[in-house]
Amino acid sequence: MLAAIKAAEKGISNASGGPFGACLTQNGKVISIGYNTVLKDQNPTSHAEINAIKEACKKLKKWDLSGCEIYSTTEPCPMCFSAISWARIKKITYGTSISDVKKLGFNELLISNDTMNKLGKAKIKITKGYMLKECQSLLSQWKKTSNKKTY
Amino acid sequence: MLAAIKAAEKGISNASGGPFGACLTQNGKVISIGYNTVLKDQNPTSHAEINAIKEACKKLKKWDLSGCEIYSTTEPCPMCFSAISWARIKKITYGTSISDVKKLGFNELLISNDTMNKLGKAKIKITKGYMLKECQSLLSQWKKTSNKKTY
């Protein structure tokens, strides 16, 4: 999660998108790290999780990331949750929640990972509120920046 | 939808991924066309809709595709539905449904666009079963191919 937090901080400092970071691991080893680059790339799918998944697939030369797990500073949005499911990742650990971020002004679909998991019968193990204070601090840092933009 | 169907046929013939195509339009004019390239790219997010959205963003040089609408040969999966919402696309027209494709063996999250729309309060206009026979025919064509793979 520390790597995800550092990635999010990088994203905040260069105003690449929202204040979000993600990290993929396999057997406790970091495989890939991503942060949100929606504004930098002008690509609405460039979320931290999607960026991390794409990098991991390139590195491992396969779309199937079974055996990997993902750490996200904020609960993955439904797009990212579904991408995680498509990639066969079976464990998500996150800090702040989608509703925390909705309050900042992002155009979130308010569908929790628990709801996605249940309705989609995805059987992904979800751990919430991990390193919560540190992840909340990212949102506060972002709020204080002058060049922030929601989308 | 014809452009989306042609794209899906291209994807079937080169076994790039699932038998799915998408097309983005603005004021009735085609902006971008995509087909599923999950296997070709070894990227689980390379769905037809995501590919079409990315191409449109590149072409229009912006992440915000307000005013565009999307045609998909099959109901967008929850990842693609959410990407469509992030891109501010307000109209989806599709042929076959997620459950039709689940039967083929794809690892779908069985959450319909109606459910995503309702739970996420997305207010996207959804038209189903458009050019249904032609879209069903894509799934039949794919079933007959010898080098098909589900994921």
PDB file of C-alpha atoms in Angstrom:
ATOM      1  CA  MET A   1       0.000   0.000   0.000  1.00  0.00           C
ATOM      2  CA  LEU A   2       2.948   2.282   0.628  1.00  0.00           C
ATOM      3  CA  ALA A   3       3.892   2.049  -3.058  1.00  0.00           C
ATOM      4  CA  ALA A   4       0.296   2.908  -4.039  1.00  0.00           C
ATOM      5  CA  ILE A   5       0.331   5.922  -1.690  1.00  0.00           C
ATOM      6  CA  LYS A   6       3.620   7.163  -3.132  1.00  0.00           C
ATOM      7  CA  ALA A   7       2.208   6.777  -6.647  1.00  0.00           C
ATOM      8  CA  ALA A   8      -0.896   8.776  -5.684  1.00  0.00           C
ATOM      9  CA  GLU A   9       1.342  11.527  -4.269  1.00  0.00           C
ATOM     10  CA  LYS A  10       3.198  11.656  -7.574  1.00  0.00           C
ATOM     11  CA  GLY A  11      -0.142  12.003  -9.374  1.00  0.00           C
ATOM     12  CA  ILE A  12      -1.194  14.838  -7.044  1.00  0.00           C
ATOM     13  CA  SER A  13       2.082  16.726  -7.523  1.00  0.00           C
ATOM     14  CA  ASN A  14       1.914  16.620 -11.314  1.00  0.00           C
ATOM     15  CA  ALA A  15      -1.904  17.058 -11.508  1.00  0.00           C
ATOM     16  CA  SER A  16      -2.204  14.037 -13.790  1.00  0.00           C
ATOM     17  CA  GLY A  17      -5.732  13.224 -12.612  1.00  0.00           C
ATOM     18  CA  GLY A  18      -7.424  12.233  -9.348  1.00  0.00           C
ATOM     19  CA  PRO A  19      -5.433  11.554  -6.127  1.00  0.00           C
ATOM     20  CA  PHE A  20      -5.413   7.793  -6.535  1.00  0.00           C
ATOM     21  CA  GLY A  21      -2.708   5.109  -6.605  1.00  0.00           C
ATOM     22  CA  ALA A  22      -2.644   1.334  -7.002  1.00  0.00           C
ATOM     23  CA  CYS A  23      -0.101  -1.434  -6.706  1.00  0.00           C
ATOM     24  CA  LEU A  24      -0.201  -5.045  -7.900  1.00  0.00           C
ATOM     25  CA  THR A  25       1.711  -7.721  -6.036  1.00  0.00           C
ATOM     26  CA  GLN A  26       2.406 -11.416  -6.536  1.00  0.00           C
ATOM     27  CA  ASN A  27       3.673 -13.498  -3.627  1.00  0.00           C
ATOM     28  CA  GLY A  28       4.361 -10.293  -1.715  1.00  0.00           C
ATOM     29  CA  LYS A  29       6.522  -8.832  -4.494  1.00  0.00           C
ATOM     30  CA  VAL A  30       5.528  -5.635  -6.299  1.00  0.00           C
ATOM     31  CA  ILE A  31       4.685  -6.316  -9.954  1.00  0.00           C
ATOM     32  CA  SER A  32       3.387  -2.917 -11.058  1.00  0.00           C
ATOM     33  CA  ILE A  33       2.409   0.485  -9.716  1.00  0.00           C
ATOM     34  CA  GLY A  34      -0.027   2.965 -11.245  1.00  0.00           C
ATOM     35  CA  TYR A  35      -1.585   6.318 -10.570  1.00  0.00           C
ATOM     36  CA  ASN A  36      -4.483   8.161 -12.131  1.00  0.00           C
ATOM     37  CA  THR A  37      -3.584   9.863 -15.425  1.00  0.00           C
ATOM     38  CA  VAL A  38      -7.059  10.691 -16.794  1.00  0.00           C
ATOM     39  CA  LEU A  39      -6.228  14.380 -17.336  1.00  0.00           C
ATOM     40  CA  LYS A  40      -2.626  13.908 -18.447  1.00  0.00           C
ATOM     41  CA  ASP A  41      -3.619  11.249 -21.025  1.00  0.00           C
ATOM     42  CA  GLN A  42      -7.066  12.740 -21.776  1.00  0.00           C
ATOM     43  CA  ASN A  43      -8.304   9.176 -21.374  1.00  0.00           C
ATOM     44  CA  PRO A  44     -11.243   8.507 -19.003  1.00  0.00           C
ATOM     45  CA  THR A  45     -10.088   4.904 -18.478  1.00  0.00           C
ATOM     46  CA  SER A  46      -6.602   5.837 -17.193  1.00  0.00           C
ATOM     47  CA  HIS A  47      -7.404   5.071 -13.563  1.00  0.00           C
ATOM     48  CA  ALA A  48      -4.624   3.938 -11.213  1.00  0.00           C
ATOM     49  CA  GLU A  49      -5.872   0.327 -11.186  1.00  0.00           C
ATOM     50  CA  ILE A  50      -6.244   0.090 -14.972  1.00  0.00           C
ATOM     51  CA  ASN A  51      -2.761   1.569 -15.442  1.00  0.00           C
ATOM     52  CA  ALA A  52      -1.307  -0.920 -12.948  1.00  0.00           C
ATOM     53  CA  ILE A  53      -3.123  -3.867 -14.573  1.00  0.00           C
ATOM     54  CA  LYS A  54      -1.911  -2.864 -18.045  1.00  0.00           C
ATOM     55  CA  GLU A  55       1.673  -2.550 -16.831  1.00  0.00           C
ATOM     56  CA  ALA A  56       1.521  -5.925 -15.064  1.00  0.00           C
ATOM     57  CA  CYS A  57       0.127  -7.611 -18.201  1.00  0.00           C
ATOM     58  CA  LYS A  58       2.958  -6.137 -20.261  1.00  0.00           C
ATOM     59  CA  LYS A  59       5.531  -7.265 -17.718  1.00  0.00           C
ATOM     60  CA  LEU A  60       4.132 -10.785 -17.305  1.00  0.00           C
ATOM     61  CA  LYS A  61       3.166 -11.005 -21.005  1.00  0.00           C
ATOM     62  CA  LYS A  62      -0.332 -12.301 -20.235  1.00  0.00           C
ATOM     63  CA  TRP A  63      -3.821 -10.976 -19.593  1.00  0.00           C
ATOM     64  CA  ASP A  64      -4.456 -13.474 -16.778  1.00  0.00           C
ATOM     65  CA  LEU A  65      -3.134 -12.078 -13.487  1.00  0.00           C
ATOM     66  CA  SER A  66      -4.295 -15.008 -11.322  1.00  0.00           C
ATOM     67  CA  GLY A  67      -2.247 -15.091  -8.146  1.00  0.00           C
ATOM     68  CA  CYS A  68      -1.814 -11.311  -8.078  1.00  0.00           C
ATOM     69  CA  GLU A  69      -3.527  -9.029  -5.588  1.00  0.00           C
ATOM     70  CA  ILE A  70      -4.207  -5.307  -5.791  1.00  0.00           C
ATOM     71  CA  TYR A  71      -3.803  -2.473  -3.291  1.00  0.00           C
ATOM     72  CA  SER A  72      -5.704   0.758  -4.042  1.00  0.00           C
ATOM     73  CA  THR A  73      -5.616   3.954  -2.015  1.00  0.00           C
ATOM     74  CA  THR A  74      -9.348   4.319  -2.747  1.00  0.00           C
ATOM     75  CA  GLU A  75     -11.980   1.627  -3.341  1.00  0.00           C
ATOM     76  CA  PRO A  76     -11.796   0.735  -7.063  1.00  0.00           C
ATOM     77  CA  CYS A  77     -14.657   2.238  -9.091  1.00  0.00           C
ATOM     78  CA  PRO A  78     -17.010  -0.228 -10.850  1.00  0.00           C
ATOM     79  CA  MET A  79     -14.908   0.034 -14.034  1.00  0.00           C
ATOM     80  CA  CYS A  80     -11.760  -0.924 -12.155  1.00  0.00           C
ATOM     81  CA  PHE A  81     -13.502  -3.575 -10.051  1.00  0.00           C
ATOM     82  CA  SER A  82     -14.703  -5.210 -13.263  1.00  0.00           C
ATOM     83  CA  ALA A  83     -11.246  -4.941 -14.857  1.00  0.00           C
ATOM     84  CA  ILE A  84      -9.808  -6.620 -11.739  1.00  0.00           C
ATOM     85  CA  SER A  85     -12.364  -9.401 -12.154  1.00  0.00           C
ATOM     86  CA  TRP A  86     -11.542  -9.790 -15.885  1.00  0.00           C
ATOM     87  CA  ALA A  87      -7.844 -10.031 -14.927  1.00  0.00           C
ATOM     88  CA  ARG A  88      -8.647 -12.843 -12.444  1.00  0.00           C
ATOM     89  CA  ILE A  89      -7.262 -10.915  -9.476  1.00  0.00           C
ATOM     90  CA  LYS A  90      -8.865 -12.410  -6.374  1.00  0.00           C
ATOM     91  CA  LYS A  91      -7.930  -9.950  -3.633  1.00  0.00           C
ATOM     92  CA  ILE A  92      -8.514  -6.190  -3.286  1.00  0.00           C
ATOM     93  CA  THR A  93      -7.239  -4.108  -0.362  1.00  0.00           C
ATOM     94  CA  TYR A  94      -8.234  -0.460  -0.213  1.00  0.00           C
ATOM     95  CA  GLY A  95      -8.152   2.620   2.028  1.00  0.00           C
ATOM     96  CA  THR A  96     -10.816   5.289   1.486  1.00  0.00           C
ATOM     97  CA  SER A  97     -14.181   4.504  -0.121  1.00  0.00           C
ATOM     98  CA  ILE A  98     -15.967   5.564  -3.329  1.00  0.00           C
ATOM     99  CA  SER A  99     -18.377   7.676  -1.254  1.00  0.00           C
ATOM    100  CA  ASP A 100     -15.440   9.597   0.307  1.00  0.00           C
ATOM    101  CA  VAL A 101     -14.325  10.537  -3.209  1.00  0.00           C
ATOM    102  CA  LYS A 102     -17.813  11.337  -4.492  1.00  0.00           C
ATOM    103  CA  LYS A 103     -17.857  14.102  -1.844  1.00  0.00           C
ATOM    104  CA  LEU A 104     -14.786  15.660  -3.516  1.00  0.00           C
ATOM    105  CA  GLY A 105     -16.839  16.147  -6.688  1.00  0.00           C
ATOM    106  CA  PHE A 106     -15.814  13.183  -8.849  1.00  0.00           C
ATOM    107  CA  ASN A 107     -18.532  11.747 -11.085  1.00  0.00           C
ATOM    108  CA  GLU A 108     -18.631   8.378  -9.343  1.00  0.00           C
ATOM    109  CA  LEU A 109     -21.140   5.604  -9.885  1.00  0.00           C
ATOM    110  CA  LEU A 110     -22.001   4.924  -6.239  1.00  0.00           C
ATOM    111  CA  ILE A 111     -21.789   1.136  -6.460  1.00  0.00           C
ATOM    112  CA  SER A 112     -19.562  -0.410  -3.799  1.00  0.00           C
ATOM    113  CA  ASN A 113     -17.145  -3.274  -4.381  1.00  0.00           C
ATOM    114  CA  ASP A 114     -19.292  -5.367  -2.021  1.00  0.00           C
ATOM    115  CA  THR A 115     -22.330  -4.786  -4.248  1.00  0.00           C
ATOM    116  CA  MET A 116     -20.376  -5.506  -7.448  1.00  0.00           C
ATOM    117  CA  ASN A 117     -18.956  -8.667  -5.860  1.00  0.00           C
ATOM    118  CA  LYS A 118     -22.348  -9.878  -4.696  1.00  0.00           C
ATOM    119  CA  LEU A 119     -24.335  -9.061  -7.853  1.00  0.00           C
ATOM    120  CA  GLY A 120     -21.577 -10.282 -10.181  1.00  0.00           C
ATOM    121  CA  LYS A 121     -20.795 -13.383  -8.070  1.00  0.00           C
ATOM    122  CA  ALA A 122     -17.121 -12.493  -8.399  1.00  0.00           C
ATOM    123  CA  LYS A 123     -15.863 -13.995  -5.121  1.00  0.00           C
ATOM    124  CA  ILE A 124     -13.098 -11.418  -4.762  1.00  0.00           C
ATOM    125  CA  LYS A 125     -11.763 -11.031  -1.208  1.00  0.00           C
ATOM    126  CA  ILE A 126     -12.124  -7.387  -0.165  1.00  0.00           C
ATOM    127  CA  THR A 127     -10.323  -5.642   2.704  1.00  0.00           C
ATOM    128  CA  LYS A 128     -11.477  -2.085   3.460  1.00  0.00           C
ATOM    129  CA  GLY A 129     -10.040   0.854   5.369  1.00  0.00           C
ATOM    130  CA  TYR A 130      -6.448  -0.385   5.160  1.00  0.00           C
ATOM    131  CA  MET A 131      -3.967   2.387   6.109  1.00  0.00           C
ATOM    132  CA  LEU A 132      -7.041   4.595   6.171  1.00  0.00           C
ATOM    133  CA  LYS A 133      -5.452   7.697   7.736  1.00  0.00           C
ATOM    134  CA  GLU A 134      -2.656   7.732   5.167  1.00  0.00           C
ATOM    135  CA  CYS A 135      -5.176   7.293   2.342  1.00  0.00           C
ATOM    136  CA  GLN A 136      -7.462   9.999   3.753  1.00  0.00           C
ATOM    137  CA  SER A 137      -4.420  12.267   3.907  1.00  0.00           C
ATOM    138  CA  LEU A 138      -4.037  11.906   0.103  1.00  0.00           C
ATOM    139  CA  LEU A 139      -7.533  13.305  -0.394  1.00  0.00           C
ATOM    140  CA  SER A 140      -6.750  16.218   1.981  1.00  0.00           C
ATOM    141  CA  GLN A 141      -3.469  16.924   0.157  1.00  0.00           C
ATOM    142  CA  TRP A 142      -5.298  16.971  -3.167  1.00  0.00           C
ATOM    143  CA  LYS A 143      -8.002  19.320  -1.802  1.00  0.00           C
ATOM    144  CA  LYS A 144      -5.292  21.826  -0.904  1.00  0.00           C
ATOM    145  CA  THR A 145      -3.745  21.900  -4.388  1.00  0.00           C
ATOM    146  CA  SER A 146      -4.608  24.897  -6.524  1.00  0.00           C
ATOM    147  CA  ASN A 147      -4.610  23.149  -9.920  1.00  0.00           C
ATOM    148  CA  LYS A 148      -7.004  20.325  -9.017  1.00  0.00           C
ATOM    149  CA  LYS A 149      -9.790  19.271 -11.350  1.00  0.00           C
ATOM    150  CA  THR A 150     -12.592  16.771 -10.891  1.00  0.00           C
ATOM    151  CA  TYR A 151     -14.083  14.842 -13.796  1.00  0.00           C
TER     152      TYR A 151
ATOM    153  CA  MET B   1     -24.305  -0.539 -35.682  1.00  0.00           C
ATOM    154  CA  LEU B   2     -23.220  -1.818 -39.088  1.00  0.00           C
ATOM    155  CA  ALA B   3     -19.717  -0.471 -38.447  1.00  0.00           C
ATOM    156  CA  ALA B   4     -19.654  -2.211 -35.046  1.00  0.00           C
ATOM    157  CA  ILE B   5     -20.763  -5.495 -36.657  1.00  0.00           C
ATOM    158  CA  LYS B   6     -18.067  -5.231 -39.324  1.00  0.00           C
ATOM    159  CA  ALA B   7     -15.473  -4.549 -36.612  1.00  0.00           C
ATOM    160  CA  ALA B   8     -16.628  -7.617 -34.658  1.00  0.00           C
ATOM    161  CA  GLU B   9     -16.309  -9.736 -37.823  1.00  0.00           C
ATOM    162  CA  LYS B  10     -12.761  -8.498 -38.222  1.00  0.00           C
ATOM    163  CA  GLY B  11     -12.055  -9.518 -34.622  1.00  0.00           C
ATOM    164  CA  ILE B  12     -13.529 -12.982 -35.223  1.00  0.00           C
ATOM    165  CA  SER B  13     -11.498 -13.541 -38.381  1.00  0.00           C
ATOM    166  CA  ASN B  14      -8.187 -12.639 -36.736  1.00  0.00           C
ATOM    167  CA  ALA B  15      -9.033 -14.258 -33.352  1.00  0.00           C
ATOM    168  CA  SER B  16      -8.079 -11.051 -31.520  1.00  0.00           C
ATOM    169  CA  GLY B  17     -10.468 -11.734 -28.639  1.00  0.00           C
ATOM    170  CA  GLY B  18     -14.231 -12.097 -28.169  1.00  0.00           C
ATOM    171  CA  PRO B  19     -16.712 -11.557 -31.036  1.00  0.00           C
ATOM    172  CA  PHE B  20     -17.572  -8.004 -30.070  1.00  0.00           C
ATOM    173  CA  GLY B  21     -17.568  -4.652 -31.861  1.00  0.00           C
ATOM    174  CA  ALA B  22     -18.413  -1.068 -30.915  1.00  0.00           C
ATOM    175  CA  CYS B  23     -18.808   2.235 -32.691  1.00  0.00           C
ATOM    176  CA  LEU B  24     -18.958   5.788 -31.328  1.00  0.00           C
ATOM    177  CA  THR B  25     -20.920   8.449 -33.164  1.00  0.00           C
ATOM    178  CA  GLN B  26     -21.470  12.175 -32.765  1.00  0.00           C
ATOM    179  CA  ASN B  27     -24.373  13.848 -34.558  1.00  0.00           C
ATOM    180  CA  GLY B  28     -24.822  10.704 -36.640  1.00  0.00           C
ATOM    181  CA  LYS B  29     -21.203  10.694 -37.821  1.00  0.00           C
ATOM    182  CA  VAL B  30     -18.838   7.842 -36.955  1.00  0.00           C
ATOM    183  CA  ILE B  31     -16.053   9.025 -34.626  1.00  0.00           C
ATOM    184  CA  SER B  32     -14.352   5.723 -33.795  1.00  0.00           C
ATOM    185  CA  ILE B  33     -14.725   1.977 -34.194  1.00  0.00           C
ATOM    186  CA  GLY B  34     -13.298  -0.759 -31.983  1.00  0.00           C
ATOM    187  CA  TYR B  35     -13.278  -4.500 -31.594  1.00  0.00           C
ATOM    188  CA  ASN B  36     -12.158  -6.785 -28.812  1.00  0.00           C
ATOM    189  CA  THR B  37      -8.391  -7.316 -28.714  1.00  0.00           C
ATOM    190  CA  VAL B  38      -7.953  -8.909 -25.256  1.00  0.00           C
ATOM    191  CA  LEU B  39      -6.012 -11.895 -26.617  1.00  0.00           C
ATOM    192  CA  LYS B  40      -4.075 -10.038 -29.308  1.00  0.00           C
ATOM    193  CA  ASP B  41      -2.949  -7.353 -26.821  1.00  0.00           C
ATOM    194  CA  GLN B  42      -2.841  -9.673 -23.787  1.00  0.00           C
ATOM    195  CA  ASN B  43      -4.739  -6.903 -22.035  1.00  0.00           C
ATOM    196  CA  PRO B  44      -7.975  -7.762 -20.180  1.00  0.00           C
ATOM    197  CA  THR B  45      -9.269  -4.198 -20.609  1.00  0.00           C
ATOM    198  CA  SER B  46      -9.046  -4.203 -24.430  1.00  0.00           C
ATOM    199  CA  HIS B  47     -12.787  -4.575 -24.958  1.00  0.00           C
ATOM    200  CA  ALA B  48     -14.409  -3.159 -28.091  1.00  0.00           C
ATOM    201  CA  GLU B  49     -16.002  -0.264 -26.185  1.00  0.00           C
ATOM    202  CA  ILE B  50     -12.793   0.689 -24.334  1.00  0.00           C
ATOM    203  CA  ASN B  51     -10.832   0.575 -27.601  1.00  0.00           C
ATOM    204  CA  ALA B  52     -13.432   2.771 -29.316  1.00  0.00           C
ATOM    205  CA  ILE B  53     -13.493   5.251 -26.402  1.00  0.00           C
ATOM    206  CA  LYS B  54      -9.695   5.511 -26.373  1.00  0.00           C
ATOM    207  CA  GLU B  55      -9.580   6.119 -30.113  1.00  0.00           C
ATOM    208  CA  ALA B  56     -12.310   8.769 -29.896  1.00  0.00           C
ATOM    209  CA  CYS B  57     -10.476  10.566 -27.061  1.00  0.00           C
ATOM    210  CA  LYS B  58      -7.283  10.600 -29.133  1.00  0.00           C
ATOM    211  CA  LYS B  59      -9.148  11.907 -32.159  1.00  0.00           C
ATOM    212  CA  LEU B  60     -11.099  14.592 -30.292  1.00  0.00           C
ATOM    213  CA  LYS B  61      -8.154  15.311 -27.943  1.00  0.00           C
ATOM    214  CA  LYS B  62     -10.333  15.182 -24.815  1.00  0.00           C
ATOM    215  CA  TRP B  63     -11.553  12.665 -22.242  1.00  0.00           C
ATOM    216  CA  ASP B  64     -15.070  14.127 -22.206  1.00  0.00           C
ATOM    217  CA  LEU B  65     -17.158  12.542 -24.970  1.00  0.00           C
ATOM    218  CA  SER B  66     -20.409  14.361 -24.121  1.00  0.00           C
ATOM    219  CA  GLY B  67     -22.651  14.390 -27.159  1.00  0.00           C
ATOM    220  CA  CYS B  68     -21.346  11.064 -28.424  1.00  0.00           C
ATOM    221  CA  GLU B  69     -23.338   7.843 -28.365  1.00  0.00           C
ATOM    222  CA  ILE B  70     -22.159   4.252 -28.511  1.00  0.00           C
ATOM    223  CA  TYR B  71     -23.335   1.219 -30.467  1.00  0.00           C
ATOM    224  CA  SER B  72     -22.196  -2.198 -29.193  1.00  0.00           C
ATOM    225  CA  THR B  73     -22.922  -5.549 -30.773  1.00  0.00           C
ATOM    226  CA  THR B  74     -23.295  -6.946 -27.229  1.00  0.00           C
ATOM    227  CA  GLU B  75     -24.444  -5.203 -24.047  1.00  0.00           C
ATOM    228  CA  PRO B  76     -21.355  -3.487 -22.567  1.00  0.00           C
ATOM    229  CA  CYS B  77     -19.923  -5.344 -19.555  1.00  0.00           C
ATOM    230  CA  PRO B  78     -19.883  -3.455 -16.212  1.00  0.00           C
ATOM    231  CA  MET B  79     -16.299  -2.293 -16.925  1.00  0.00           C
ATOM    232  CA  CYS B  80     -17.330  -0.806 -20.258  1.00  0.00           C
ATOM    233  CA  PHE B  81     -20.618   0.582 -18.922  1.00  0.00           C
ATOM    234  CA  SER B  82     -18.644   2.421 -16.235  1.00  0.00           C
ATOM    235  CA  ALA B  83     -16.076   3.654 -18.777  1.00  0.00           C
ATOM    236  CA  ILE B  84     -18.973   4.962 -20.895  1.00  0.00           C
ATOM    237  CA  SER B  85     -20.289   6.783 -17.831  1.00  0.00           C
ATOM    238  CA  TRP B  86     -16.838   8.247 -17.025  1.00  0.00           C
ATOM    239  CA  ALA B  87     -16.638   9.461 -20.648  1.00  0.00           C
ATOM    240  CA  ARG B  88     -20.030  11.207 -20.269  1.00  0.00           C
ATOM    241  CA  ILE B  89     -21.621   9.228 -23.093  1.00  0.00           C
ATOM    242  CA  LYS B  90     -25.365   9.373 -22.513  1.00  0.00           C
ATOM    243  CA  LYS B  91     -26.747   6.811 -24.980  1.00  0.00           C
ATOM    244  CA  ILE B  92     -25.997   3.102 -25.418  1.00  0.00           C
ATOM    245  CA  THR B  93     -27.539   0.945 -28.172  1.00  0.00           C
ATOM    246  CA  TYR B  94     -26.788  -2.765 -28.144  1.00  0.00           C
ATOM    247  CA  GLY B  95     -27.752  -6.061 -29.779  1.00  0.00           C
ATOM    248  CA  THR B  96     -27.214  -9.250 -27.765  1.00  0.00           C
ATOM    249  CA  SER B  97     -27.060  -9.277 -23.966  1.00  0.00           C
ATOM    250  CA  ILE B  98     -24.391 -10.117 -21.373  1.00  0.00           C
ATOM    251  CA  SER B  99     -26.288 -13.308 -20.489  1.00  0.00           C
ATOM    252  CA  ASP B 100     -26.157 -14.469 -24.149  1.00  0.00           C
ATOM    253  CA  VAL B 101     -22.379 -14.175 -23.988  1.00  0.00           C
ATOM    254  CA  LYS B 102     -22.031 -15.759 -20.562  1.00  0.00           C
ATOM    255  CA  LYS B 103     -23.512 -18.907 -22.165  1.00  0.00           C
ATOM    256  CA  LEU B 104     -20.581 -18.961 -24.612  1.00  0.00           C
ATOM    257  CA  GLY B 105     -18.203 -19.357 -21.662  1.00  0.00           C
ATOM    258  CA  PHE B 106     -16.917 -15.823 -21.077  1.00  0.00           C
ATOM    259  CA  ASN B 107     -16.231 -14.894 -17.459  1.00  0.00           C
ATOM    260  CA  GLU B 108     -18.925 -12.219 -17.290  1.00  0.00           C
ATOM    261  CA  LEU B 109     -20.100 -10.375 -14.206  1.00  0.00           C
ATOM    262  CA  LEU B 110     -23.844 -10.857 -14.697  1.00  0.00           C
ATOM    263  CA  ILE B 111     -24.818  -7.258 -13.955  1.00  0.00           C
ATOM    264  CA  SER B 112     -27.016  -5.704 -16.629  1.00  0.00           C
ATOM    265  CA  ASN B 113     -26.696  -2.156 -17.929  1.00  0.00           C
ATOM    266  CA  ASP B 114     -30.145  -1.464 -16.456  1.00  0.00           C
ATOM    267  CA  THR B 115     -28.902  -2.486 -13.006  1.00  0.00           C
ATOM    268  CA  MET B 116     -25.675  -0.461 -13.348  1.00  0.00           C
ATOM    269  CA  ASN B 117     -27.691   2.535 -14.530  1.00  0.00           C
ATOM    270  CA  LYS B 118     -30.166   2.289 -11.674  1.00  0.00           C
ATOM    271  CA  LEU B 119     -27.685   1.593  -8.857  1.00  0.00           C
ATOM    272  CA  GLY B 120     -25.156   4.134 -10.149  1.00  0.00           C
ATOM    273  CA  LYS B 121     -27.817   6.766 -10.973  1.00  0.00           C
ATOM    274  CA  ALA B 122     -26.107   7.216 -14.342  1.00  0.00           C
ATOM    275  CA  LYS B 123     -29.145   8.280 -16.388  1.00  0.00           C
ATOM    276  CA  ILE B 124     -27.794   6.727 -19.578  1.00  0.00           C
ATOM    277  CA  LYS B 125     -30.438   6.005 -22.248  1.00  0.00           C
ATOM    278  CA  ILE B 126     -30.286   2.314 -23.135  1.00  0.00           C
ATOM    279  CA  THR B 127     -31.735   0.663 -26.251  1.00  0.00           C
ATOM    280  CA  LYS B 128     -31.589  -3.147 -26.313  1.00  0.00           C
ATOM    281  CA  GLY B 129     -31.899  -5.802 -28.977  1.00  0.00           C
ATOM    282  CA  TYR B 130     -31.025  -3.441 -31.837  1.00  0.00           C
ATOM    283  CA  MET B 131     -30.204  -5.401 -35.050  1.00  0.00           C
ATOM    284  CA  LEU B 132     -30.482  -8.440 -32.812  1.00  0.00           C
ATOM    285  CA  LYS B 133     -30.379 -11.115 -35.538  1.00  0.00           C
ATOM    286  CA  GLU B 134     -27.215  -9.662 -37.049  1.00  0.00           C
ATOM    287  CA  CYS B 135     -25.595  -9.442 -33.597  1.00  0.00           C
ATOM    288  CA  GLN B 136     -26.670 -12.997 -32.718  1.00  0.00           C
ATOM    289  CA  SER B 137     -25.144 -14.115 -35.986  1.00  0.00           C
ATOM    290  CA  LEU B 138     -21.745 -12.820 -34.783  1.00  0.00           C
ATOM    291  CA  LEU B 139     -21.912 -15.131 -31.771  1.00  0.00           C
ATOM    292  CA  SER B 140     -22.846 -18.079 -34.053  1.00  0.00           C
ATOM    293  CA  GLN B 141     -19.983 -17.246 -36.435  1.00  0.00           C
ATOM    294  CA  TRP B 142     -17.554 -17.153 -33.524  1.00  0.00           C
ATOM    295  CA  LYS B 143     -18.841 -20.497 -32.159  1.00  0.00           C
ATOM    296  CA  LYS B 144     -18.000 -22.105 -35.489  1.00  0.00           C
ATOM    297  CA  THR B 145     -14.379 -20.887 -35.532  1.00  0.00           C
ATOM    298  CA  SER B 146     -11.749 -23.449 -34.603  1.00  0.00           C
ATOM    299  CA  ASN B 147      -9.275 -21.072 -32.913  1.00  0.00           C
ATOM    300  CA  LYS B 148     -11.750 -19.467 -30.492  1.00  0.00           C
ATOM    301  CA  LYS B 149     -10.859 -18.886 -26.852  1.00  0.00           C
ATOM    302  CA  THR B 150     -12.941 -17.616 -23.973  1.00  0.00           C
ATOM    303  CA  TYR B 151     -11.425 -15.656 -21.091  1.00  0.00           C
TER     304      TYR B 151
END
